[in-house]
Backbone as a chain_set.jsonl record, in Angstrom:
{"seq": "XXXXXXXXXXXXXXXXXXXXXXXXXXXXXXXXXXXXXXXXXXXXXXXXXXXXXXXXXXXXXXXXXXXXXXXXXXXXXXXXXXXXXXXXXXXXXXXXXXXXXXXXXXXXXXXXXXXXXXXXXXXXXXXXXXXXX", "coords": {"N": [[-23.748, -27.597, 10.22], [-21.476, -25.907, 10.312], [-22.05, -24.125, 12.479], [-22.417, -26.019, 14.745], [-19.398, -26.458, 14.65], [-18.099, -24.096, 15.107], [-16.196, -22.671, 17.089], [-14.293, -23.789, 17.185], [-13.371, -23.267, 14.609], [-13.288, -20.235, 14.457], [-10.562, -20.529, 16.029], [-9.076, -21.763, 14.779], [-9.103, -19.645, 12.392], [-7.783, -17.188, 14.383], [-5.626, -18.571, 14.878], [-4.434, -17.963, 12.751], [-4.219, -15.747, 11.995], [-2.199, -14.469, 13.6], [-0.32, -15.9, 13.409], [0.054, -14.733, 10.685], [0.918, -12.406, 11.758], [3.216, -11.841, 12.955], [4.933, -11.909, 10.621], [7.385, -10.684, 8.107], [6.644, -8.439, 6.4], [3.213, -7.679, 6.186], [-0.313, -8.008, 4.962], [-2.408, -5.354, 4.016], [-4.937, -3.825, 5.882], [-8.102, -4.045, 7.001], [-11.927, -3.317, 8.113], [-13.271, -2.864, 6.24], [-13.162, -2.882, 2.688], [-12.796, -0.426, 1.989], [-11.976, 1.218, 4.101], [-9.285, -0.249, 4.715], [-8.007, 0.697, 1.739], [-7.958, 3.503, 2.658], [-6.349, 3.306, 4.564], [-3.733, 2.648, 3.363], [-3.355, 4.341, 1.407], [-2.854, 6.364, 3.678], [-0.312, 5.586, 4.254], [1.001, 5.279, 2.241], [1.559, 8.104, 1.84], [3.054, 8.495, 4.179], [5.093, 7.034, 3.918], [6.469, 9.194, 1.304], [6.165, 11.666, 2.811], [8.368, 10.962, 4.99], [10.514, 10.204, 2.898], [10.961, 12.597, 1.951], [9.791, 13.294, -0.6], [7.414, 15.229, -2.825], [4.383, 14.953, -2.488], [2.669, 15.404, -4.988], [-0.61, 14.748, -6.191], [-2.287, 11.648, -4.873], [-4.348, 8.857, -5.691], [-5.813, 6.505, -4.454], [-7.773, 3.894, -5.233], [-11.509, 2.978, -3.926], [-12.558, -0.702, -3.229], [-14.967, -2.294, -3.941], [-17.166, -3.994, -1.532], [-18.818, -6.225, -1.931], [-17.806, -7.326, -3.837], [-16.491, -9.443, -3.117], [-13.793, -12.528, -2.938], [-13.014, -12.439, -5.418], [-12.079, -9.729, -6.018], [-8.948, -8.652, -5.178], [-6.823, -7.17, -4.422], [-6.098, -3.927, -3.581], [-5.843, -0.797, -5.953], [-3.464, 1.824, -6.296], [-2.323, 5.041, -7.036], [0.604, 7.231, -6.873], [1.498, 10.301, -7.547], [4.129, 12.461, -7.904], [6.935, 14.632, -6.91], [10.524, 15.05, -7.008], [13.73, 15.136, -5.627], [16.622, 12.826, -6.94], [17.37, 11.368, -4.594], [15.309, 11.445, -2.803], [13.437, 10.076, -4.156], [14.873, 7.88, -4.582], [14.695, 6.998, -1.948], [12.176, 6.757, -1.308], [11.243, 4.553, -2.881], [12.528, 2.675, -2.156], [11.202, 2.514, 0.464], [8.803, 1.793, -0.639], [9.556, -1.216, -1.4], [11.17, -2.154, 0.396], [9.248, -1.903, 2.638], [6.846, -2.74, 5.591], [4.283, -3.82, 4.736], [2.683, -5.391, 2.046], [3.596, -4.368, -1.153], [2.927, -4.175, -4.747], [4.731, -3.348, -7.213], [3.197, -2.19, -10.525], [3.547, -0.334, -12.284], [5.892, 2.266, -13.718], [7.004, 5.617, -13.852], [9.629, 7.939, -14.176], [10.429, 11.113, -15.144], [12.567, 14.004, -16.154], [11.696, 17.143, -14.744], [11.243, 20.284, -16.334], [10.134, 22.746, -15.631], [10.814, 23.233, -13.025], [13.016, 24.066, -10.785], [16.24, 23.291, -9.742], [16.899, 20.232, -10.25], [15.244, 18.852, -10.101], [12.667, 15.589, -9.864], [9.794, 14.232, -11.433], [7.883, 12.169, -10.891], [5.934, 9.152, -11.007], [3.794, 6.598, -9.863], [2.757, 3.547, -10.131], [0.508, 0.994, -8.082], [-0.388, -2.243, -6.572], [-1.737, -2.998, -4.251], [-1.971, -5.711, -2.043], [-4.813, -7.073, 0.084], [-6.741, -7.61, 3.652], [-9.811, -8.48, 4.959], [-10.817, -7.114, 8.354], [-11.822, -8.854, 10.741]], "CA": [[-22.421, -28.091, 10.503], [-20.713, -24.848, 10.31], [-22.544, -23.987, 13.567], [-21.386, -26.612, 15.259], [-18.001, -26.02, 14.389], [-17.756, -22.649, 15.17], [-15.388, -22.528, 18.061], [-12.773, -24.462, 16.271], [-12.886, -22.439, 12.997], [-12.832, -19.285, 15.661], [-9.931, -20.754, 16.945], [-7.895, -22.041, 13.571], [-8.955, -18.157, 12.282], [-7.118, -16.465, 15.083], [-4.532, -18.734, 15.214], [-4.151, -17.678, 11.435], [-4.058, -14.061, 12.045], [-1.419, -14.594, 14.674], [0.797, -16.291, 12.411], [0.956, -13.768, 9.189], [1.495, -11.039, 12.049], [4.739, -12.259, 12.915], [5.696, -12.258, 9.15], [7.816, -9.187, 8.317], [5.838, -7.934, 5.38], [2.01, -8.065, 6.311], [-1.303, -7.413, 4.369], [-3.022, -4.255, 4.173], [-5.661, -4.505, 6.817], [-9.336, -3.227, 7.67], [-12.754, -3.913, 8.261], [-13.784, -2.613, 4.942], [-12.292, -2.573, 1.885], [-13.149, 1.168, 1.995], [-10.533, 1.362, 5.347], [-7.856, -1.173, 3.827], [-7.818, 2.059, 1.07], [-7.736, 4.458, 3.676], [-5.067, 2.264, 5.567], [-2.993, 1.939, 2.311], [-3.335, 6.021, 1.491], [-2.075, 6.956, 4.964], [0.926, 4.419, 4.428], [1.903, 6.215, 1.122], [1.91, 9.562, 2.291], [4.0, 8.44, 5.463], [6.472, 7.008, 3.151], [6.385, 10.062, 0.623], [6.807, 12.239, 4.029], [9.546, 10.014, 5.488], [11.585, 10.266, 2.06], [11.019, 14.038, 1.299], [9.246, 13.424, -1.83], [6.322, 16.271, -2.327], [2.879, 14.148, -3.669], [1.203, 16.032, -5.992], [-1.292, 13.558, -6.588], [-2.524, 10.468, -4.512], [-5.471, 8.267, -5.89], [-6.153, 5.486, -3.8], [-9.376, 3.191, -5.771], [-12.089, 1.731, -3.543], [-12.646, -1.661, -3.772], [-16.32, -2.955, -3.6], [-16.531, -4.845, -0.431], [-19.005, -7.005, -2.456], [-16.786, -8.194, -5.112], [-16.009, -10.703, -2.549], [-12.989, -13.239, -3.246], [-12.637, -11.701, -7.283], [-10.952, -8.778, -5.604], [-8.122, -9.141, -4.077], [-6.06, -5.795, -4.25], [-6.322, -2.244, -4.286], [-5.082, -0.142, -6.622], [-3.217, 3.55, -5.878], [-1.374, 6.0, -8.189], [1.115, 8.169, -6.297], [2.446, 11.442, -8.507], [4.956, 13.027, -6.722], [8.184, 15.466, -7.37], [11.441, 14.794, -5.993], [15.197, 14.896, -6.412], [16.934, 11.597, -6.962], [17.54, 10.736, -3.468], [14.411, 11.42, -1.937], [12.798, 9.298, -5.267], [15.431, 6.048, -4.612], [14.493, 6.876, -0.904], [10.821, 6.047, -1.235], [10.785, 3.224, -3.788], [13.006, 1.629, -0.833], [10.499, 2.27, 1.35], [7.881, 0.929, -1.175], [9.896, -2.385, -1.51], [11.125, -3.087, 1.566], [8.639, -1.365, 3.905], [6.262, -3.872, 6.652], [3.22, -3.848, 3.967], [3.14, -5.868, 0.779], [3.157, -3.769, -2.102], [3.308, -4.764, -5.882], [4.708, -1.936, -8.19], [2.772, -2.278, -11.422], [4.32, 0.594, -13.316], [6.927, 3.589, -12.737], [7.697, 6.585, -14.606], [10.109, 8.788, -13.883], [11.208, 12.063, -16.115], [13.097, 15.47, -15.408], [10.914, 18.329, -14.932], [12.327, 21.35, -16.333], [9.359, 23.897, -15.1], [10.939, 23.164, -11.635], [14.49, 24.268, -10.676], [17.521, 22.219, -9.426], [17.177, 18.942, -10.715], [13.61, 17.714, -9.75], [12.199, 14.294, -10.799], [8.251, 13.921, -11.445], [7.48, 10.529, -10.687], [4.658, 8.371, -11.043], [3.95, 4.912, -9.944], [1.24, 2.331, -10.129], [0.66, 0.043, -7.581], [-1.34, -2.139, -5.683], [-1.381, -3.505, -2.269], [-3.192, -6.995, -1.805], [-5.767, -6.196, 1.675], [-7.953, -8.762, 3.395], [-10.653, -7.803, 5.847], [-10.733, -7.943, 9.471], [-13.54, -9.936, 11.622]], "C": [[-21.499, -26.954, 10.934], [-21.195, -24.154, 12.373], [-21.935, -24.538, 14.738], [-20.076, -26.746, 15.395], [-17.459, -24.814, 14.878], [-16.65, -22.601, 15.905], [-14.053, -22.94, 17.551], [-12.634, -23.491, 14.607], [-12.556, -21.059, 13.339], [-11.391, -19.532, 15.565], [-8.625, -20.769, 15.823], [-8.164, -20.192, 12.839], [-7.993, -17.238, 12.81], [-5.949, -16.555, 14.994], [-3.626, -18.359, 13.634], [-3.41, -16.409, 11.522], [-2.957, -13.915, 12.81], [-0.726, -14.902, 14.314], [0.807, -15.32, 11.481], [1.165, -12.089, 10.152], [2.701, -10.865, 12.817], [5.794, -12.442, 11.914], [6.427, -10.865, 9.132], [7.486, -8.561, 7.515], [3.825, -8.458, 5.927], [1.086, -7.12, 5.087], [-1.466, -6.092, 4.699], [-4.196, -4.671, 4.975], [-7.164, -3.217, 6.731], [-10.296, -3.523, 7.829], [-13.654, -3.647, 7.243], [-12.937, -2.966, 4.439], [-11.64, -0.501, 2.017], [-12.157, 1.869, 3.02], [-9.425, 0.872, 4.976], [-7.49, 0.129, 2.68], [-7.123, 2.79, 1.71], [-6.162, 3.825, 4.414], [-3.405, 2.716, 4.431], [-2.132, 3.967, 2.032], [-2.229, 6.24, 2.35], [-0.635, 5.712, 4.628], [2.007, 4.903, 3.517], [2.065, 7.522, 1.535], [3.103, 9.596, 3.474], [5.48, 8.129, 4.737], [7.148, 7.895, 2.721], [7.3, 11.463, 1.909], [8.66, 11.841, 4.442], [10.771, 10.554, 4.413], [11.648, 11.598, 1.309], [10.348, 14.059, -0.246], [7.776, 14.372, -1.544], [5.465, 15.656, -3.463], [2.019, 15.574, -4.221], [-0.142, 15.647, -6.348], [-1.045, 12.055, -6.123], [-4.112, 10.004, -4.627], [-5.164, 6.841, -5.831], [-7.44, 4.86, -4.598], [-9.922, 2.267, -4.666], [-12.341, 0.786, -4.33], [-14.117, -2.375, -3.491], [-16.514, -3.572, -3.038], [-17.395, -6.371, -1.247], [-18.78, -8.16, -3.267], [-16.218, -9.878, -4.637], [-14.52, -11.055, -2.882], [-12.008, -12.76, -4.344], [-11.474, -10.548, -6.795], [-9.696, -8.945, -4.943], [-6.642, -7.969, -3.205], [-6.542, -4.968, -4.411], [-5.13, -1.55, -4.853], [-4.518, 1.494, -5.895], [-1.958, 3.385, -7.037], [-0.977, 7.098, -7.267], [1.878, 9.288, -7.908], [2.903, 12.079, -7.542], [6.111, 14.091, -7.584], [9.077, 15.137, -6.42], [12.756, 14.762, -6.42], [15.66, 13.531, -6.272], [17.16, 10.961, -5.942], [16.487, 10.511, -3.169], [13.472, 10.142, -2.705], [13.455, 7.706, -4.666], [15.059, 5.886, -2.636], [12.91, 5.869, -0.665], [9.938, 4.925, -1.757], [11.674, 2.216, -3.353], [12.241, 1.258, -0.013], [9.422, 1.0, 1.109], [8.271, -0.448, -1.272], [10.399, -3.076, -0.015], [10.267, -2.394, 3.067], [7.68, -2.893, 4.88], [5.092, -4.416, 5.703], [4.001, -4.239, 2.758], [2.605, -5.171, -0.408], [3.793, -4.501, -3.706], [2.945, -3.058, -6.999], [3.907, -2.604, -9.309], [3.703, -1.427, -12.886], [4.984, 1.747, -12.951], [7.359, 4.193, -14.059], [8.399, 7.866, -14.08], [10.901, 9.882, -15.146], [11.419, 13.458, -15.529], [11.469, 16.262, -15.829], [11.447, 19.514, -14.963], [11.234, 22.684, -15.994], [10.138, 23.645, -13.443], [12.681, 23.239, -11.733], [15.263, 23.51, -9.599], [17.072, 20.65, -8.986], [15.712, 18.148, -10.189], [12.844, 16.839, -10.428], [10.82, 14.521, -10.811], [8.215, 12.435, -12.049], [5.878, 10.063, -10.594], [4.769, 6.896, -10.959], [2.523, 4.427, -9.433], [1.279, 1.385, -9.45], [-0.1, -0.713, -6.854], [-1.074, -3.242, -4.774], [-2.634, -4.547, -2.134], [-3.967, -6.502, -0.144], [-6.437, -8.169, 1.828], [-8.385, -8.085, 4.701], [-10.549, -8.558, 7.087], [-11.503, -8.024, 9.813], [-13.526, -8.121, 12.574]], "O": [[-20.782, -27.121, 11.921], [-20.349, -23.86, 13.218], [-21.203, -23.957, 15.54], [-19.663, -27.23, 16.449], [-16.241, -24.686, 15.005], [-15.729, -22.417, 15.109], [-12.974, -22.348, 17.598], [-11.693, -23.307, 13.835], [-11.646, -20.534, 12.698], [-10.825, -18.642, 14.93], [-7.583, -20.116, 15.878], [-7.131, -19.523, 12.878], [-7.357, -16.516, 12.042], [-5.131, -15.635, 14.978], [-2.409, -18.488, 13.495], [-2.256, -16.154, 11.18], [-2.586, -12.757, 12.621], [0.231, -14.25, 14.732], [1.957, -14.886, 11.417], [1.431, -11.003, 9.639], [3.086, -9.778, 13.249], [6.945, -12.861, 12.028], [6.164, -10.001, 9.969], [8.13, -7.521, 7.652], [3.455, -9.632, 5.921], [1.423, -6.087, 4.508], [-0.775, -5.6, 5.59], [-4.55, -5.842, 4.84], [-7.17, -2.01, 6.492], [-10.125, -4.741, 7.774], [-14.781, -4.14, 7.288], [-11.929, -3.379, 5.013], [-10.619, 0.183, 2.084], [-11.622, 2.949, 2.768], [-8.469, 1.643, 4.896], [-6.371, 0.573, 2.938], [-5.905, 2.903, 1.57], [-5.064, 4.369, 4.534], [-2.288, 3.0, 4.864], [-1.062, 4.51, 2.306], [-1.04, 6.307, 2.039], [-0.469, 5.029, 5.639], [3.225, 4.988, 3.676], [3.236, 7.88, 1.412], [3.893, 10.527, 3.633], [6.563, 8.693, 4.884], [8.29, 8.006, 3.165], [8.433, 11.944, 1.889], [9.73, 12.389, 4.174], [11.761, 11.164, 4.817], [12.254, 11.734, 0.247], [10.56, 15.049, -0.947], [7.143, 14.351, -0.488], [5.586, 15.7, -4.687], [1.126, 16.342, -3.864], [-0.789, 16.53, -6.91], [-0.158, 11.319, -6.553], [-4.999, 10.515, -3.944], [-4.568, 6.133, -6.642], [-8.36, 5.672, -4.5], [-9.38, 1.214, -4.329], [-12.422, 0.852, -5.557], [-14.091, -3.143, -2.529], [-16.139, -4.6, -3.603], [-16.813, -7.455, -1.223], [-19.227, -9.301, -3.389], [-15.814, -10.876, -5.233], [-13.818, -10.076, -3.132], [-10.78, -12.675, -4.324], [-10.291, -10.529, -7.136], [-9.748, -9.602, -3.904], [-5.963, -7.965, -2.178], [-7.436, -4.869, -5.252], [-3.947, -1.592, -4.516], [-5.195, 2.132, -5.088], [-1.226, 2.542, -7.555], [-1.83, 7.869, -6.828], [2.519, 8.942, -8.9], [2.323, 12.299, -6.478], [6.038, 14.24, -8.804], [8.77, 14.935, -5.245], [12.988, 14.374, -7.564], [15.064, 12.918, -5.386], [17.21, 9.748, -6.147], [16.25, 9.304, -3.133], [12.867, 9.332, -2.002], [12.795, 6.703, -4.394], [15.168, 4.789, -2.089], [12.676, 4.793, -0.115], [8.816, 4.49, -1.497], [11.74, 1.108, -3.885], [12.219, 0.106, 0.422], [9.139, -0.007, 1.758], [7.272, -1.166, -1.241], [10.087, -4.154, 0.49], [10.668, -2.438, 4.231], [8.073, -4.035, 4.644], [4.884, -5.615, 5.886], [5.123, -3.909, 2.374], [1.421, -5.267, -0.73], [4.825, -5.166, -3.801], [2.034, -2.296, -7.322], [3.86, -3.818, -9.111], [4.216, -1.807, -13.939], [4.692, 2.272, -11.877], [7.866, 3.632, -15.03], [7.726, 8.77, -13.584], [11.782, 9.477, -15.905], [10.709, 13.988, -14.673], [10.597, 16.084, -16.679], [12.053, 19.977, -13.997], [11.776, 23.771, -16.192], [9.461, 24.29, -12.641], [13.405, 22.639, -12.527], [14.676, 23.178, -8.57], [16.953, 20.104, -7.888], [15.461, 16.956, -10.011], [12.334, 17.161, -11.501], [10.571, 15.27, -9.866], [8.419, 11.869, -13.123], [4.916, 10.684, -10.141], [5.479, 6.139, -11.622], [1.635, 4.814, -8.674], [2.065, 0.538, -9.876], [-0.817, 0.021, -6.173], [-0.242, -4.149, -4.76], [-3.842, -4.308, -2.12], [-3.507, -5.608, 0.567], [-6.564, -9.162, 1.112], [-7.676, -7.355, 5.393], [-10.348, -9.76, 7.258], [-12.37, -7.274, 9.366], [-14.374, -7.865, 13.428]]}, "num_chains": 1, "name": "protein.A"}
């Protein structure tokens, strides 16, 4: 049946993909999970960049492309340093950037080994993905 069908499930597919990329928040995208990571990575660092925050620590988790359905996000842990601007700069980005991200957890405390006024931040978050054909 599926066989037969093909062209039309082709067709409602595309026209799928074509609709959530006109949305103004889209998925994380790739043809792995293992790229959707990679994708996700490069997205935080651009932010991080963008808002002057200096990552100390970015761990992105693959996601087993196997896992199938069960999975549905990937996880990442950004550690970073930053003064209070560059910090409310990038957890702007993280909320209203083009990609849908879901904070999990956020810690922010002074760091007094570091001079004039620098935050060390940490946040937990993860970014739903779905794979492309």
């Amino acid at each position: 049946t599926l066989g037969t069908q093909r062209a039309s499930l082709e067709a409602a597919a595309a026209a799928r993909a074509a609709s959530a990329e006109r949305l103004p928040v889209r998925l994380v995208r790739g043809r792995t999970s293992a790229l959707a990571a990679s994708g996700l990575q490069s997205l935080l660092q651009d932010y991080a960049t963008a808002s002057r925050v200096s990552v100390t620590r970015l761990d992105v988790a693959s996601v087993d492309d196997s896992a199938g359905a069960t999975t549905v996000a990937i996880p990442a842990t950004v550690t970073a340093v930053s003064d209070v601007y560059g910090l409310a700069e990038f957890l702007a980005r993280v909320e209203h950037g083009n990609r849908l991200l879901e904070v999990t957890e956020l810690s922010v405390s002074p760091n007094s080994a570091l001079r004039g006024d620098l935050l060390q931040l940490s946040v937990s978050l993860r970014a739903p993905y779905i794979l492309e054909p």
